[in-house]
Short mmCIF file of C-alpha atoms and ligand atoms in Angstrom, two decimals:
data_model
loop_
_atom_site.label_atom_id
_atom_site.label_comp_id
_atom_site.label_asym_id
_atom_site.label_seq_id
_atom_site.Cartn_x
_atom_site.Cartn_y
_atom_site.Cartn_z
CA MET A 1 4.09 -24.79 29.28
CA SER A 2 6.60 -22.70 30.78
CA ILE A 3 7.60 -19.23 28.96
CA ALA A 4 11.26 -19.00 27.63
CA VAL A 5 11.10 -15.42 26.80
CA GLN A 6 8.76 -12.95 27.87
CA PHE A 7 8.79 -8.96 26.81
CA GLN A 8 7.28 -6.75 29.10
CA GLN A 9 6.74 -3.33 27.67
CA VAL A 10 9.64 -3.21 26.13
CA SER A 11 11.25 -0.19 24.03
CA ARG A 12 14.57 0.51 22.82
CA HIS A 13 14.90 3.61 21.42
CA TYR A 14 18.22 5.58 19.87
CA ASP A 15 17.36 9.30 20.28
CA GLN A 16 14.31 9.76 18.00
CA VAL A 17 14.55 6.15 16.44
CA LYS A 18 11.99 3.86 18.43
CA ALA A 19 13.75 0.61 17.43
CA VAL A 20 11.74 -1.10 19.56
CA ASP A 21 8.59 0.59 21.01
CA ASP A 22 6.42 -1.03 23.95
CA ILE A 23 6.29 -4.76 23.10
CA SER A 24 4.72 -7.11 25.14
CA LEU A 25 5.75 -10.69 24.17
CA ASP A 26 5.72 -14.54 25.53
CA ILE A 27 7.47 -17.11 23.80
CA ALA A 28 6.85 -20.58 25.11
CA GLU A 29 9.49 -23.03 25.38
CA GLY A 30 9.94 -25.72 22.66
CA GLU A 31 8.29 -23.16 20.06
CA PHE A 32 9.58 -21.93 17.02
CA PHE A 33 8.61 -18.72 16.95
CA SER A 34 9.36 -16.26 14.40
CA MET A 35 9.95 -12.42 14.17
CA LEU A 36 8.63 -11.22 10.67
CA GLY A 37 8.87 -8.19 9.30
CA PRO A 38 10.17 -5.55 6.64
CA SER A 39 13.66 -4.01 6.92
CA GLY A 40 14.07 -1.76 9.59
CA SER A 41 11.17 -2.78 11.94
CA GLY A 42 13.05 -4.08 14.84
CA LYS A 43 13.42 -7.38 14.42
CA THR A 44 17.29 -7.24 15.10
CA THR A 45 17.16 -5.37 18.05
CA SER A 46 14.55 -7.46 19.59
CA LEU A 47 16.84 -10.64 19.08
CA ARG A 48 19.97 -8.57 20.48
CA LEU A 49 17.52 -7.90 23.60
CA ILE A 50 16.99 -11.55 24.31
CA ALA A 51 21.04 -12.16 23.58
CA GLY A 52 22.05 -9.17 25.58
CA PHE A 53 24.03 -7.45 23.32
CA GLU A 54 21.61 -4.70 23.68
CA GLN A 55 19.53 -3.15 26.75
CA PRO A 56 16.16 -1.92 26.68
CA SER A 57 15.41 1.79 27.16
CA SER A 58 12.40 1.03 29.47
CA GLY A 59 10.73 -2.44 30.01
CA SER A 60 11.61 -6.09 31.26
CA ILE A 61 12.92 -9.15 29.82
CA ARG A 62 12.58 -12.33 31.46
CA ILE A 63 14.46 -15.57 30.56
CA PHE A 64 12.87 -18.71 31.87
CA GLY A 65 11.30 -16.56 34.64
CA GLN A 66 14.40 -14.55 35.27
CA GLU A 67 15.12 -10.96 35.20
CA ALA A 68 17.37 -10.46 32.45
CA ALA A 69 19.04 -6.96 33.30
CA GLY A 70 22.25 -6.87 33.75
CA LEU A 71 22.86 -10.63 33.05
CA PRO A 72 25.73 -10.16 30.37
CA PRO A 73 25.54 -12.49 27.19
CA ASN A 74 27.56 -15.47 28.14
CA LEU A 75 25.26 -16.03 31.56
CA ARG A 76 22.09 -16.22 29.41
CA ALA A 77 20.54 -19.42 28.31
CA VAL A 78 20.88 -18.24 24.70
CA ASN A 79 23.08 -18.51 21.87
CA THR A 80 22.95 -16.71 18.32
CA VAL A 81 23.40 -17.57 14.65
CA PHE A 82 24.15 -14.63 12.95
CA GLN A 83 23.41 -13.52 9.29
CA ASP A 84 26.85 -13.36 8.32
CA TYR A 85 27.83 -16.93 10.26
CA ALA A 86 30.88 -14.93 11.96
CA LEU A 87 33.09 -17.78 11.35
CA PHE A 88 36.84 -17.56 12.28
CA PRO A 89 38.53 -17.64 8.72
CA HIS A 90 41.88 -18.98 9.96
CA MET A 91 40.09 -21.67 12.39
CA SER A 92 39.32 -25.08 11.34
CA VAL A 93 35.75 -25.65 10.57
CA LEU A 94 35.99 -28.14 13.93
CA ASP A 95 37.78 -25.77 15.98
CA ASN A 96 35.12 -23.01 14.93
CA VAL A 97 32.62 -25.42 16.02
CA ALA A 98 34.39 -25.77 19.34
CA TYR A 99 35.23 -22.30 20.23
CA GLY A 100 32.52 -21.68 22.67
CA LEU A 101 33.96 -25.02 24.86
CA MET A 102 37.78 -23.36 24.54
CA ILE A 103 36.71 -20.60 25.90
CA LYS A 104 34.98 -22.15 28.47
CA GLY A 105 38.25 -24.15 29.46
CA VAL A 106 36.97 -27.52 28.18
CA ALA A 107 40.40 -29.65 27.54
CA LYS A 108 41.00 -30.38 23.60
CA ALA A 109 40.12 -33.73 23.22
CA GLU A 110 36.69 -33.27 24.77
CA ARG A 111 35.98 -30.51 22.89
CA HIS A 112 36.79 -31.72 19.85
CA ARG A 113 34.86 -35.13 20.54
CA GLN A 114 31.48 -32.79 21.00
CA ALA A 115 32.26 -30.67 17.90
CA GLU A 116 32.80 -33.48 15.83
CA ALA A 117 29.34 -35.13 17.17
CA MET A 118 27.87 -31.57 16.42
CA LEU A 119 28.96 -31.57 12.65
CA ASP A 120 27.80 -35.02 12.61
CA MET A 121 24.19 -33.80 13.54
CA VAL A 122 24.37 -31.15 10.87
CA LYS A 123 26.01 -33.65 8.27
CA LEU A 124 29.38 -32.33 8.27
CA GLY A 125 31.15 -35.12 9.87
CA ALA A 126 33.99 -35.23 6.82
CA TYR A 127 34.46 -31.34 6.89
CA GLY A 128 35.98 -30.85 10.26
CA SER A 129 39.84 -30.40 8.86
CA ARG A 130 38.72 -27.77 6.12
CA ARG A 131 38.88 -23.97 6.47
CA PRO A 132 35.17 -22.36 6.25
CA ALA A 133 36.66 -20.51 3.07
CA ALA A 134 36.84 -24.17 1.36
CA LEU A 135 32.93 -24.57 2.34
CA SER A 136 29.69 -23.92 0.36
CA GLY A 137 27.27 -21.10 1.58
CA GLY A 138 24.79 -23.71 2.99
CA GLN A 139 27.90 -25.66 4.59
CA ARG A 140 28.91 -22.59 6.43
CA GLN A 141 25.46 -21.76 7.38
CA ARG A 142 25.52 -25.22 9.23
CA VAL A 143 28.96 -24.73 10.67
CA ALA A 144 27.43 -21.33 12.33
CA LEU A 145 24.53 -23.28 13.40
CA ALA A 146 26.62 -26.19 15.11
CA ARG A 147 28.78 -23.96 16.45
CA ALA A 148 25.86 -22.08 18.45
CA LEU A 149 24.17 -25.24 19.27
CA ILE A 150 27.52 -27.08 21.05
CA LEU A 151 26.95 -24.58 24.21
CA GLN A 152 23.41 -26.46 24.61
CA PRO A 153 21.35 -23.35 24.66
CA ARG A 154 17.90 -23.52 25.59
CA VAL A 155 17.21 -20.56 23.27
CA LEU A 156 18.58 -20.44 19.71
CA LEU A 157 18.45 -17.15 18.25
CA LEU A 158 18.59 -16.85 14.38
CA ASP A 159 18.88 -13.90 12.37
CA GLU A 160 18.13 -14.21 8.67
CA PRO A 161 20.36 -17.56 8.65
CA LEU A 162 19.36 -18.26 5.38
CA GLY A 163 19.72 -14.70 3.90
CA ALA A 164 22.82 -15.67 1.72
CA LEU A 165 21.54 -19.00 0.26
CA ASP A 166 19.65 -19.06 -2.92
CA LEU A 167 16.12 -20.07 -3.30
CA LYS A 168 16.78 -24.05 -3.59
CA LEU A 169 19.46 -24.34 -0.78
CA ARG A 170 16.88 -22.04 1.36
CA GLU A 171 14.23 -24.10 1.03
CA ALA A 172 16.46 -27.29 1.81
CA MET A 173 17.48 -25.71 4.93
CA GLN A 174 13.66 -24.60 5.94
CA THR A 175 13.26 -28.51 6.25
CA GLU A 176 16.36 -29.16 7.79
CA LEU A 177 16.21 -26.28 10.76
CA LYS A 178 12.69 -27.27 11.29
CA ALA A 179 13.56 -30.86 11.75
CA LEU A 180 16.31 -30.23 13.98
CA GLN A 181 14.31 -27.96 16.14
CA ARG A 182 11.83 -30.64 16.46
CA ARG A 183 14.43 -33.39 17.30
CA LEU A 184 16.24 -30.87 19.67
CA GLY A 185 13.23 -29.72 21.34
CA ILE A 186 14.84 -26.23 22.26
CA THR A 187 12.95 -23.04 21.47
CA PHE A 188 14.11 -20.94 18.33
CA VAL A 189 13.38 -17.43 17.75
CA TYR A 190 14.07 -16.91 14.34
CA VAL A 191 14.39 -13.45 12.62
CA THR A 192 13.47 -13.14 8.73
CA HIS A 193 11.82 -10.53 6.19
CA ASP A 194 10.56 -13.62 4.16
CA GLN A 195 6.75 -14.47 5.23
CA GLY A 196 7.26 -17.49 3.16
CA GLU A 197 9.85 -18.75 5.30
CA ALA A 198 8.07 -17.56 8.75
CA MET A 199 5.16 -19.02 7.44
CA SER A 200 6.57 -22.72 6.53
CA MET A 201 8.62 -23.45 9.67
CA SER A 202 7.19 -21.40 12.60
CA ASP A 203 4.50 -22.30 15.13
CA ARG A 204 3.64 -18.75 15.52
CA VAL A 205 5.20 -15.41 13.91
CA ALA A 206 5.00 -12.30 15.35
CA VAL A 207 4.46 -9.35 12.70
CA PHE A 208 6.63 -6.21 13.23
CA ASN A 209 5.94 -2.86 11.91
CA LYS A 210 8.13 0.34 12.86
CA GLY A 211 8.90 -1.09 16.52
CA ARG A 212 5.80 -2.51 17.10
CA ILE A 213 3.76 -6.08 16.90
CA GLU A 214 0.70 -5.87 14.86
CA GLN A 215 -0.15 -9.66 15.38
CA VAL A 216 1.06 -12.73 17.14
CA ASP A 217 -0.30 -15.73 15.43
CA ALA A 218 0.19 -19.31 13.99
CA PRO A 219 0.67 -19.10 10.32
CA GLN A 220 -2.84 -20.26 9.30
CA ALA A 221 -4.24 -17.51 11.55
CA LEU A 222 -2.26 -14.99 10.24
CA TYR A 223 -3.15 -15.82 7.16
CA ASN A 224 -7.02 -16.42 7.63
CA ARG A 225 -7.58 -14.00 9.99
CA PRO A 226 -5.36 -10.98 9.29
CA ALA A 227 -5.97 -8.31 12.49
CA THR A 228 -4.50 -5.05 10.40
CA ALA A 229 -4.13 -3.74 7.01
CA PHE A 230 -0.32 -4.11 7.07
CA VAL A 231 -0.62 -8.14 8.34
CA ALA A 232 -3.10 -8.77 5.43
CA ASP A 233 -1.07 -6.99 2.70
CA PHE A 234 2.58 -8.36 4.31
CA VAL A 235 1.47 -11.85 4.83
CA GLY A 236 0.21 -12.80 1.49
CA GLY A 237 -0.08 -9.92 -0.35
CA ALA A 238 -3.98 -9.32 0.18
CA ASN A 239 -5.89 -6.48 -1.48
CA VAL A 240 -6.56 -3.76 1.10
CA PHE A 241 -9.61 -1.64 0.70
CA GLY A 242 -9.28 1.35 3.14
CA GLN A 243 -12.53 2.03 4.78
CA ALA A 244 -12.79 5.29 2.50
CA LEU A 245 -12.98 3.07 -0.98
CA ALA A 246 -14.61 0.29 1.03
CA SER A 247 -17.68 2.49 2.00
CA ARG A 248 -17.67 4.19 -1.65
CA LEU A 249 -17.45 1.23 -3.72
CA PHE A 250 -19.00 -1.19 -1.58
CA ALA A 251 -21.12 -0.03 0.90
CA GLN A 252 -19.11 -1.41 3.27
CA PRO A 253 -18.35 0.54 6.86
CA GLN A 254 -15.14 -0.97 7.84
CA ALA A 255 -12.05 -1.57 5.95
CA PHE A 256 -11.08 -5.00 4.69
CA ALA A 257 -8.92 -7.44 2.78
CA VAL A 258 -9.58 -10.03 0.21
CA ARG A 259 -6.75 -12.91 -1.23
CA PRO A 260 -5.98 -12.40 -4.65
CA GLU A 261 -6.71 -16.18 -4.97
CA ARG A 262 -10.24 -15.94 -3.94
CA ILE A 263 -10.96 -12.89 -6.82
CA ARG A 264 -12.67 -14.28 -10.20
CA PRO A 265 -13.78 -13.01 -13.46
CA ALA A 266 -17.37 -11.85 -12.51
CA GLY A 267 -19.10 -14.59 -14.67
CA GLN A 268 -17.14 -17.58 -12.77
CA LEU A 269 -18.81 -17.19 -9.16
CA ASP A 270 -22.70 -17.60 -7.84
CA GLY A 271 -24.66 -16.66 -4.80
CA ASP A 272 -23.45 -13.59 -2.66
CA VAL A 273 -20.73 -12.12 -4.36
CA MET A 274 -18.87 -8.80 -4.28
CA THR A 275 -18.42 -7.26 -7.95
CA VAL A 276 -16.44 -4.43 -8.76
CA GLU A 277 -15.17 -3.07 -12.00
CA GLY A 278 -11.44 -2.29 -13.68
CA ARG A 279 -8.97 -2.04 -16.28
CA LEU A 280 -6.54 -4.82 -16.40
CA ILE A 281 -3.15 -3.42 -16.52
CA ASP A 282 -0.72 -6.17 -16.26
CA ILE A 283 -0.46 -10.13 -16.66
CA GLN A 284 2.18 -12.09 -15.09
CA TYR A 285 2.84 -15.77 -15.90
CA LEU A 286 3.91 -17.45 -12.46
CA GLY A 287 3.99 -21.32 -13.63
CA ALA A 288 1.38 -22.76 -11.35
CA THR A 289 -0.79 -19.55 -11.33
CA SER A 290 -1.22 -16.19 -13.43
CA ARG A 291 -1.47 -12.80 -11.85
CA TYR A 292 -3.49 -9.86 -12.98
CA GLU A 293 -3.50 -6.57 -11.84
CA ILE A 294 -6.62 -4.53 -11.96
CA ASP A 295 -7.17 -0.81 -11.66
CA ILE A 296 -10.12 0.36 -9.97
CA ALA A 297 -11.26 3.58 -10.04
CA GLY A 298 -7.46 5.02 -10.82
CA GLU A 299 -6.86 4.48 -6.70
CA LYS A 300 -6.01 1.34 -6.54
CA THR A 301 -4.42 -1.78 -7.77
CA MET A 302 -5.77 -5.01 -7.14
CA ALA A 303 -4.44 -8.40 -7.72
CA MET A 304 -6.18 -11.46 -8.57
CA VAL A 305 -4.62 -15.10 -9.02
CA LEU A 306 -5.93 -17.78 -11.16
CA PRO A 307 -4.70 -21.33 -11.28
CA ASN A 308 -3.31 -22.59 -14.67
CA ALA A 309 -4.02 -26.17 -13.92
CA GLU A 310 -3.60 -28.35 -17.32
CA GLY A 311 -7.08 -28.94 -19.23
CA ALA A 312 -8.74 -26.11 -17.18
CA ALA A 313 -10.77 -23.57 -18.91
CA GLN A 314 -8.25 -20.52 -19.68
CA TRP A 315 -9.55 -17.36 -19.15
CA GLN A 316 -8.39 -14.80 -21.58
CA ALA A 317 -8.37 -10.98 -21.60
CA PRO A 318 -6.13 -8.48 -23.19
CA VAL A 319 -4.37 -5.58 -20.95
CA GLY A 320 -6.20 -2.47 -21.29
CA GLU A 321 -9.80 -4.02 -21.31
CA VAL A 322 -12.36 -3.14 -18.57
CA LEU A 323 -13.75 -6.21 -16.90
CA THR A 324 -15.47 -6.98 -14.05
CA VAL A 325 -14.31 -9.28 -11.24
CA ALA A 326 -16.01 -10.78 -8.02
CA TRP A 327 -15.27 -12.80 -4.82
CA PRO A 328 -17.68 -14.42 -2.37
CA ARG A 329 -18.86 -11.89 0.70
CA ALA A 330 -17.59 -14.81 2.67
CA ALA A 331 -13.84 -14.16 1.80
CA ILE A 332 -13.44 -10.51 3.19
CA HIS A 333 -11.50 -9.90 6.62
CA PRO A 334 -12.60 -6.57 8.25
CA VAL A 335 -9.06 -5.32 9.22
CA ALA A 336 -8.01 -2.48 11.22
CA GLU A 337 -6.05 0.43 9.53
P1 ADP B 401 15.09 -4.99 11.58
O1 ADP B 401 16.10 -6.39 11.70
O2 ADP B 401 14.08 -5.28 11.41
O3 ADP B 401 15.67 -4.61 9.76
P2 ADP B 401 16.57 -3.20 13.07
O4 ADP B 401 16.34 -3.45 14.47
O5 ADP B 401 17.96 -3.84 13.12
O6 ADP B 401 15.49 -3.74 12.29
O7 ADP B 401 16.47 -1.67 13.58
C1 ADP B 401 15.03 -0.90 13.68
C2 ADP B 401 15.54 0.55 13.62
O8 ADP B 401 16.67 1.06 14.80
C3 ADP B 401 15.94 0.84 12.26
O9 ADP B 401 15.51 2.17 12.04
C4 ADP B 401 17.48 0.85 12.74
O10 ADP B 401 18.14 2.04 11.61
C5 ADP B 401 17.88 1.65 13.77
N1 ADP B 401 18.76 1.20 14.67
C6 ADP B 401 19.15 -0.43 15.10
N2 ADP B 401 20.50 -0.21 15.87
C7 ADP B 401 20.62 0.99 15.98
C8 ADP B 401 21.87 1.73 16.47
N3 ADP B 401 22.72 1.05 17.07
N4 ADP B 401 21.87 3.02 16.71
C9 ADP B 401 20.81 3.72 15.80
N5 ADP B 401 19.74 3.32 15.52
C10 ADP B 401 19.40 1.71 15.12
MG1 MG B 402 17.72 -7.29 11.27
#
């Protein structure tokens, strides 16, 4: 498989701010690749570097093997869907979608034909004559998608494209985007701060922190084998015990993480388990599960998540109670701090 986008030791610094700091990365052709991280971690800057709206301070970016330095955005085989959609309010939906073709000098009849096909593809065939203001948020999002895809980019860059949508619509669009990407077979580079979004759609995810990449892996591997304390916490909210606490409480030589859903009240587990005592400080009812926050020695709040399956014996403890919780020793992940 060929490499669509390659970063070789790429940095983008703004004075003291290391927005992107020595990133090396290969994105394969046809991959649904996500850049996941908290606000300010360098995701948008990385995307803008691929698009050509920013230049690296050092390092090199290749797009399908070609050095990108000096290539203006319109000569790169990529196109971008922005978070705010950036639609033209005074143009019809059809003209918005056809815009890129107009700039390229494609005749009106032909660009309208192609724009209509694009609108059909994103299920907006009947909306071409409307203005963007007369569409819902989800529909505007699809117009932005159609407008970016009409130029047939080999790589589509998406910067938090679902950020403005409510949860239900966002979930529906996640399914649609993934299906569209499969159908078109092009490379998607998808930026998000939402771990659920990244995990549900992506072939691989790069986890960003402070301008650096902490780990690049398939969703299951990120979840089951987090490399660092940051990844363990950011993806799936694991309980991380730093080296000092790990050695004091558990005689473990190394920092480790354990998932909230692997933890149980001590009486419910047999075999080779690790146990710790703590004080229950909060219970959150979440529908399918309940989340218990437990204070460990005044130094750490750890989370335990229990299923609320119908008919299951409910475990009850009042807030304030001191209790012992446990998890299988095999459930811990050693992590770098
Ligand atoms: P993200 O998209 O992950 O939220 P960004 O890539 O937008 O992060 O920003 C990374 C860091 O770089 C932030 O600290 C941000 O303030 C800084 N930054 C981004 N663009 C500029 C700029 N044009 N000038 C100065 N600092 C910037
Ligand atoms: Mg951003």
